[in-house]
mmCIF file of C-alpha atoms in Angstrom:
data_model
loop_
_atom_site.group_PDB
_atom_site.id
_atom_site.type_symbol
_atom_site.label_atom_id
_atom_site.label_comp_id
_atom_site.label_asym_id
_atom_site.label_seq_id
_atom_site.Cartn_x
_atom_site.Cartn_y
_atom_site.Cartn_z
ATOM 1 C CA MET A 1 0.000 0.000 0.000
ATOM 2 C CA ILE A 2 1.094 3.569 -0.688
ATOM 3 C CA ARG A 3 0.452 5.729 2.390
ATOM 4 C CA CYS A 4 -0.493 9.260 1.410
ATOM 5 C CA ILE A 5 -1.945 12.505 2.691
ATOM 6 C CA ALA A 6 -4.307 14.906 0.938
ATOM 7 C CA ILE A 7 -3.787 18.661 1.406
ATOM 8 C CA ASP A 8 -6.228 21.333 0.207
ATOM 9 C CA ASP A 9 -7.651 24.413 1.899
ATOM 10 C CA GLU A 10 -10.959 24.080 0.002
ATOM 11 C CA PRO A 11 -13.210 21.557 1.850
ATOM 12 C CA LEU A 12 -14.996 20.322 -1.300
ATOM 13 C CA ALA A 13 -11.732 19.853 -3.199
ATOM 14 C CA LEU A 14 -10.260 17.999 -0.220
ATOM 15 C CA GLN A 15 -13.314 15.752 -0.019
ATOM 16 C CA GLN A 16 -12.968 14.931 -3.710
ATOM 17 C CA ILE A 17 -9.312 13.916 -3.372
ATOM 18 C CA VAL A 18 -10.097 11.820 -0.293
ATOM 19 C CA ALA A 19 -12.917 10.093 -2.191
ATOM 20 C CA TYR A 20 -10.630 9.386 -5.158
ATOM 21 C CA ILE A 21 -7.939 7.956 -2.875
ATOM 22 C CA GLY A 22 -10.573 5.606 -1.476
ATOM 23 C CA LYS A 23 -11.319 4.320 -4.982
ATOM 24 C CA VAL A 24 -7.697 3.355 -5.750
ATOM 25 C CA PRO A 25 -6.924 -0.064 -4.179
ATOM 26 C CA PHE A 26 -3.209 0.528 -3.624
ATOM 27 C CA LEU A 27 -3.591 3.935 -1.923
ATOM 28 C CA GLU A 28 -4.046 4.298 1.826
ATOM 29 C CA LEU A 29 -5.123 7.642 3.282
ATOM 30 C CA ALA A 30 -2.979 8.478 6.313
ATOM 31 C CA ALA A 31 -4.358 11.995 6.867
ATOM 32 C CA GLN A 32 -6.326 14.829 5.292
ATOM 33 C CA CYS A 33 -5.162 18.368 5.975
ATOM 34 C CA GLN A 34 -6.692 21.768 5.228
ATOM 35 C CA SER A 35 -3.356 23.585 5.245
ATOM 36 C CA ALA A 36 0.327 22.979 4.591
ATOM 37 C CA LEU A 37 1.034 23.899 8.221
ATOM 38 C CA GLU A 38 -1.302 21.135 9.411
ATOM 39 C CA ALA A 39 0.414 18.687 7.047
ATOM 40 C CA ARG A 40 3.854 19.730 8.291
ATOM 41 C CA GLU A 41 2.761 19.080 11.874
ATOM 42 C CA PHE A 42 1.536 15.607 10.883
ATOM 43 C CA LEU A 43 4.821 14.773 9.132
ATOM 44 C CA GLU A 44 6.818 15.724 12.214
ATOM 45 C CA HIS A 45 5.619 12.519 13.900
ATOM 46 C CA ASP A 46 4.650 10.289 10.975
ATOM 47 C CA THR A 47 5.886 9.377 7.486
ATOM 48 C CA VAL A 48 4.085 8.807 4.199
ATOM 49 C CA ASP A 49 5.049 7.676 0.711
ATOM 50 C CA ALA A 50 3.214 10.395 -1.213
ATOM 51 C CA ILE A 51 1.245 13.622 -0.904
ATOM 52 C CA PHE A 52 -1.534 15.072 -3.045
ATOM 53 C CA CYS A 53 -1.062 18.774 -2.480
ATOM 54 C CA ASP A 54 -2.864 21.919 -3.596
ATOM 55 C CA ILE A 55 -0.537 24.830 -4.408
ATOM 56 C CA ASN A 56 -2.468 28.060 -3.885
ATOM 57 C CA MET A 57 -3.118 27.984 -0.111
ATOM 58 C CA PRO A 58 -2.937 30.711 2.567
ATOM 59 C CA ASP A 59 -0.065 31.029 5.074
ATOM 60 C CA LEU A 60 2.169 28.515 3.280
ATOM 61 C CA ASN A 61 1.578 27.504 -0.330
ATOM 62 C CA GLY A 62 2.038 23.917 -1.451
ATOM 63 C CA MET A 63 5.170 24.574 -3.489
ATOM 64 C CA ASP A 64 7.034 26.228 -0.615
ATOM 65 C CA PHE A 65 5.803 23.517 1.734
ATOM 66 C CA VAL A 66 7.319 20.760 -0.405
ATOM 67 C CA LYS A 67 10.581 22.695 -0.781
ATOM 68 C CA SER A 68 10.790 23.046 3.003
ATOM 69 C CA LEU A 69 10.763 19.287 3.609
ATOM 70 C CA ALA A 70 14.206 17.765 4.196
ATOM 71 C CA VAL A 71 13.205 14.475 2.540
ATOM 72 C CA PRO A 72 9.942 15.112 0.698
ATOM 73 C CA PRO A 73 7.623 12.216 -0.197
ATOM 74 C CA LEU A 74 6.591 11.795 -3.808
ATOM 75 C CA VAL A 75 4.339 14.691 -4.810
ATOM 76 C CA VAL A 76 1.297 15.116 -7.031
ATOM 77 C CA PHE A 77 0.278 18.769 -7.201
ATOM 78 C CA THR A 78 -3.365 19.743 -7.674
ATOM 79 C CA THR A 79 -4.235 23.293 -8.665
ATOM 80 C CA ALA A 80 -6.434 25.467 -10.839
ATOM 81 C CA TYR A 81 -3.447 27.520 -12.051
ATOM 82 C CA SER A 82 -1.384 26.126 -14.932
ATOM 83 C CA GLU A 83 1.391 28.720 -14.482
ATOM 84 C CA TYR A 84 2.708 26.679 -11.563
ATOM 85 C CA ALA A 85 3.753 23.814 -13.863
ATOM 86 C CA VAL A 86 7.332 25.008 -14.359
ATOM 87 C CA GLU A 87 7.789 25.418 -10.619
ATOM 88 C CA GLY A 88 6.350 21.935 -10.126
ATOM 89 C CA PHE A 89 8.920 20.640 -12.593
ATOM 90 C CA ARG A 90 11.716 22.133 -10.496
ATOM 91 C CA VAL A 91 10.683 20.216 -7.392
ATOM 92 C CA ASN A 92 10.343 17.072 -9.522
ATOM 93 C CA ALA A 93 6.654 16.394 -8.985
ATOM 94 C CA VAL A 94 5.445 12.997 -10.164
ATOM 95 C CA ASP A 95 2.381 14.565 -11.758
ATOM 96 C CA TYR A 96 0.422 17.805 -11.934
ATOM 97 C CA LEU A 97 -3.384 17.663 -11.952
ATOM 98 C CA LEU A 98 -5.089 20.779 -13.273
ATOM 99 C CA LYS A 99 -8.500 21.404 -11.678
ATOM 100 C CA PRO A 100 -11.154 20.388 -12.438
ATOM 101 C CA PHE A 101 -9.979 16.783 -12.912
ATOM 102 C CA GLY A 102 -11.869 13.498 -12.811
ATOM 103 C CA LEU A 103 -11.251 10.043 -11.405
ATOM 104 C CA GLN A 104 -9.578 8.841 -14.600
ATOM 105 C CA ASP A 105 -6.995 11.642 -14.416
ATOM 106 C CA PHE A 106 -6.451 10.940 -10.712
ATOM 107 C CA GLN A 107 -5.988 7.221 -11.436
ATOM 108 C CA ARG A 108 -3.275 8.021 -13.990
ATOM 109 C CA ALA A 109 -1.422 10.115 -11.416
ATOM 110 C CA ALA A 110 -1.772 7.318 -8.846
ATOM 111 C CA ASN A 111 -0.382 4.821 -11.363
ATOM 112 C CA ARG A 112 2.617 7.090 -11.925
ATOM 113 C CA LEU A 113 3.213 7.117 -8.177
ATOM 114 C CA LYS A 114 3.052 3.323 -8.092
ATOM 115 C CA GLU A 115 5.464 2.983 -11.023
ATOM 116 C CA ARG A 116 7.937 5.415 -9.452
ATOM 117 C CA ILE A 117 7.927 3.522 -6.154
ATOM 118 C CA GLU A 118 8.234 0.128 -7.839
ATOM 119 C CA ASN A 119 11.099 1.328 -10.051
ATOM 120 C CA SER A 120 12.899 2.857 -7.090
ATOM 121 C CA ALA A 121 12.480 -0.317 -5.057
ATOM 122 C CA GLY A 122 13.798 -2.394 -7.952
ATOM 123 C CA ASN A 123 16.882 -0.194 -8.215
ATOM 124 C CA GLY A 124 17.460 -0.240 -4.472
ATOM 125 C CA THR A 125 17.138 3.543 -4.260
ATOM 126 C CA VAL A 126 15.401 5.668 -1.664
ATOM 127 C CA VAL A 127 12.054 7.026 -2.811
ATOM 128 C CA SER A 128 11.614 10.771 -2.462
ATOM 129 C CA GLY A 129 10.338 13.661 -4.505
ATOM 130 C CA SER A 130 13.875 14.859 -5.153
ATOM 131 C CA ALA A 131 15.376 11.534 -6.191
ATOM 132 C CA ALA A 132 13.779 10.904 -9.545
ATOM 133 C CA ASP A 133 14.902 11.541 -13.125
ATOM 134 C CA THR A 134 17.157 14.490 -13.685
ATOM 135 C CA PRO A 135 15.229 17.633 -14.738
ATOM 136 C CA ASP A 136 17.213 17.901 -18.002
ATOM 137 C CA ASP A 137 15.594 14.687 -19.247
ATOM 138 C CA THR A 138 12.003 15.745 -18.622
ATOM 139 C CA ILE A 139 9.440 18.158 -20.019
ATOM 140 C CA PHE A 140 5.900 19.128 -19.010
ATOM 141 C CA LEU A 141 3.045 18.928 -21.517
ATOM 142 C CA LYS A 142 -0.477 20.251 -21.028
ATOM 143 C CA THR A 143 -3.171 17.824 -22.149
ATOM 144 C CA GLU A 144 -6.880 18.278 -21.414
ATOM 145 C CA TYR A 145 -7.151 19.088 -17.687
ATOM 146 C CA ARG A 146 -3.707 17.784 -16.792
ATOM 147 C CA ILE A 147 -0.106 18.858 -17.031
ATOM 148 C CA VAL A 148 2.020 15.735 -17.249
ATOM 149 C CA LYS A 149 5.731 15.188 -16.895
ATOM 150 C CA VAL A 150 7.297 13.257 -19.762
ATOM 151 C CA SER A 151 10.723 11.680 -19.885
ATOM 152 C CA ILE A 152 12.348 12.825 -23.133
ATOM 153 C CA SER A 153 13.982 9.418 -23.593
ATOM 154 C CA ASP A 154 10.483 7.847 -23.528
ATOM 155 C CA ILE A 155 9.356 9.809 -26.612
ATOM 156 C CA ARG A 156 9.330 7.693 -29.789
ATOM 157 C CA TYR A 157 8.200 10.372 -32.210
ATOM 158 C CA VAL A 158 6.152 13.549 -32.452
ATOM 159 C CA GLU A 159 3.386 13.971 -35.010
ATOM 160 C CA ALA A 160 1.886 17.303 -36.088
ATOM 161 C CA MET A 161 -1.893 17.510 -36.232
ATOM 162 C CA SER A 162 -3.083 20.982 -37.259
ATOM 163 C CA GLU A 163 -2.330 23.242 -34.251
ATOM 164 C CA TYR A 164 -1.778 20.251 -31.971
ATOM 165 C CA LEU A 165 0.963 17.661 -31.540
ATOM 166 C CA LYS A 166 0.659 13.956 -30.853
ATOM 167 C CA VAL A 167 3.551 12.843 -28.654
ATOM 168 C CA TRP A 168 3.961 9.076 -28.943
ATOM 169 C CA LEU A 169 5.689 7.352 -26.018
ATOM 170 C CA SER A 170 7.251 3.920 -25.589
ATOM 171 C CA SER A 171 5.491 3.471 -22.250
ATOM 172 C CA GLU A 172 1.943 4.367 -23.341
ATOM 173 C CA PRO A 173 -0.306 2.912 -26.097
ATOM 174 C CA LYS A 174 -2.034 6.242 -26.757
ATOM 175 C CA PRO A 175 -0.312 9.561 -27.572
ATOM 176 C CA ILE A 176 -0.343 12.697 -25.467
ATOM 177 C CA ILE A 177 -2.166 15.410 -27.431
ATOM 178 C CA THR A 178 -0.995 18.924 -26.667
ATOM 179 C CA LEU A 179 -1.466 22.411 -28.115
ATOM 180 C CA LEU A 180 2.078 23.223 -29.252
ATOM 181 C CA SER A 181 4.031 24.058 -32.412
ATOM 182 C CA MET A 182 6.523 21.701 -34.059
ATOM 183 C CA LYS A 183 9.098 24.494 -33.983
ATOM 184 C CA LYS A 184 8.867 24.890 -30.220
ATOM 185 C CA MET A 185 9.061 21.137 -29.661
ATOM 186 C CA GLU A 186 12.001 20.805 -32.044
ATOM 187 C CA GLU A 187 13.890 23.540 -30.183
ATOM 188 C CA ARG A 188 13.381 21.792 -26.828
ATOM 189 C CA LEU A 189 14.379 18.255 -27.865
ATOM 190 C CA PRO A 190 18.055 17.166 -27.802
ATOM 191 C CA SER A 191 20.230 16.074 -30.728
ATOM 192 C CA THR A 192 18.962 12.488 -30.485
ATOM 193 C CA PHE A 193 15.804 13.774 -32.207
ATOM 194 C CA MET A 194 15.540 14.858 -35.852
ATOM 195 C CA ARG A 195 12.874 16.466 -38.005
ATOM 196 C CA ILE A 196 12.318 14.063 -40.913
ATOM 197 C CA HIS A 197 9.125 15.544 -42.347
ATOM 198 C CA ARG A 198 7.035 18.676 -41.904
ATOM 199 C CA SER A 199 4.742 16.528 -39.741
ATOM 200 C CA TYR A 200 7.234 14.304 -37.882
ATOM 201 C CA ILE A 201 10.104 14.514 -35.418
ATOM 202 C CA VAL A 202 11.663 11.144 -34.632
ATOM 203 C CA ASN A 203 13.766 9.816 -31.770
ATOM 204 C CA LEU A 204 16.769 8.464 -33.680
ATOM 205 C CA THR A 205 17.468 5.869 -30.996
ATOM 206 C CA LYS A 206 14.031 4.293 -31.531
ATOM 207 C CA ILE A 207 14.388 3.646 -35.286
ATOM 208 C CA GLN A 208 14.269 -0.046 -36.222
ATOM 209 C CA GLU A 209 14.777 0.194 -39.978
ATOM 210 C CA VAL A 210 15.100 2.628 -42.873
ATOM 211 C CA ASN A 211 13.441 1.489 -46.088
ATOM 212 C CA LYS A 212 13.793 3.829 -49.079
ATOM 213 C CA ASN A 213 11.922 7.015 -48.163
ATOM 214 C CA ARG A 214 10.407 5.878 -44.922
ATOM 215 C CA ILE A 215 11.438 5.072 -41.373
ATOM 216 C CA ILE A 216 10.096 1.945 -39.685
ATOM 217 C CA MET A 217 9.556 2.342 -35.941
ATOM 218 C CA ASP A 218 7.812 -1.016 -35.473
ATOM 219 C CA SER A 219 5.646 -3.439 -37.439
ATOM 220 C CA ASP A 220 2.722 -0.989 -37.423
ATOM 221 C CA THR A 221 4.441 2.390 -37.653
ATOM 222 C CA TYR A 222 5.987 3.774 -40.850
ATOM 223 C CA LEU A 223 7.028 7.420 -41.031
ATOM 224 C CA PRO A 224 7.748 9.225 -44.331
ATOM 225 C CA ILE A 225 10.975 11.140 -44.933
ATOM 226 C CA GLY A 226 10.146 14.498 -46.549
ATOM 227 C CA ASP A 227 12.134 15.826 -49.506
ATOM 228 C CA LEU A 228 13.369 18.845 -47.528
ATOM 229 C CA TYR A 229 14.793 16.587 -44.811
ATOM 230 C CA LYS A 230 16.354 13.757 -46.851
ATOM 231 C CA GLU A 231 19.828 15.263 -47.076
ATOM 232 C CA ALA A 232 20.166 15.898 -43.338
ATOM 233 C CA PHE A 233 18.817 12.454 -42.481
ATOM 234 C CA GLN A 234 21.152 10.766 -44.971
ATOM 235 C CA ALA A 235 24.074 12.648 -43.435
ATOM 236 C CA TYR A 236 23.098 11.230 -40.059
ATOM 237 C CA LEU A 237 22.874 7.696 -41.512
ATOM 238 C CA ASP A 238 26.343 8.081 -43.067
ATOM 239 C CA THR A 239 27.825 8.700 -39.618
ATOM 240 C CA LYS A 240 26.286 5.434 -38.338
ATOM 241 C CA PHE A 241 26.577 3.222 -41.414
ATOM 242 C CA LEU A 242 28.987 0.281 -41.391
ATOM 243 C CA GLY A 243 29.698 -1.356 -44.735
ATOM 244 C CA LYS A 244 30.453 -0.509 -48.342
#
């Protein structure tokens, strides 16, 4: 079981989080607090694995509360203000739920908590909110009512769809759909990614095969190489090619 506390100064919002925790079999509610100060007092004599924490609270906001903890538990922030996402990234939050959110969104965040704890246990590392992936290998993407953290190395390819992008991951069967330009995404991704078409950016480490003018990612995924991008992609292949 994952012991957790829920923190929110709004009684109805707190009740909702508590109810959602009760619907997830592997979560155990250790306490519910209406302020960060109340939560701090609880943590002085007890420990938990995770906290679901609102950000915009009086006296001490959720972000400063988490930063003040010597060894913070894993954190899922809940807030109505998307501008806090970058700050949440800096304290390495597991997830970021943008209000209003439903049970399905909450379940996804809970699953991320479970995966983080299981991975940490498998590696023999101590679980804490500051001991996860390095910030340089992660980005935040806004999708529907959520702002999710994505490991850059988990991205297989990015697909343009009008004003939106589909970000396809190795760890998820469905893409993350986000309102973002290809140019902005291309600027953020490292050199292991390459634009191969006006509609596609590919993770070069995930390519399985190159067949004429298309890239094969797996048995079901074939990506075209656009005329404007052939020369640059061929130059990359030349640096990796062994043979005559």
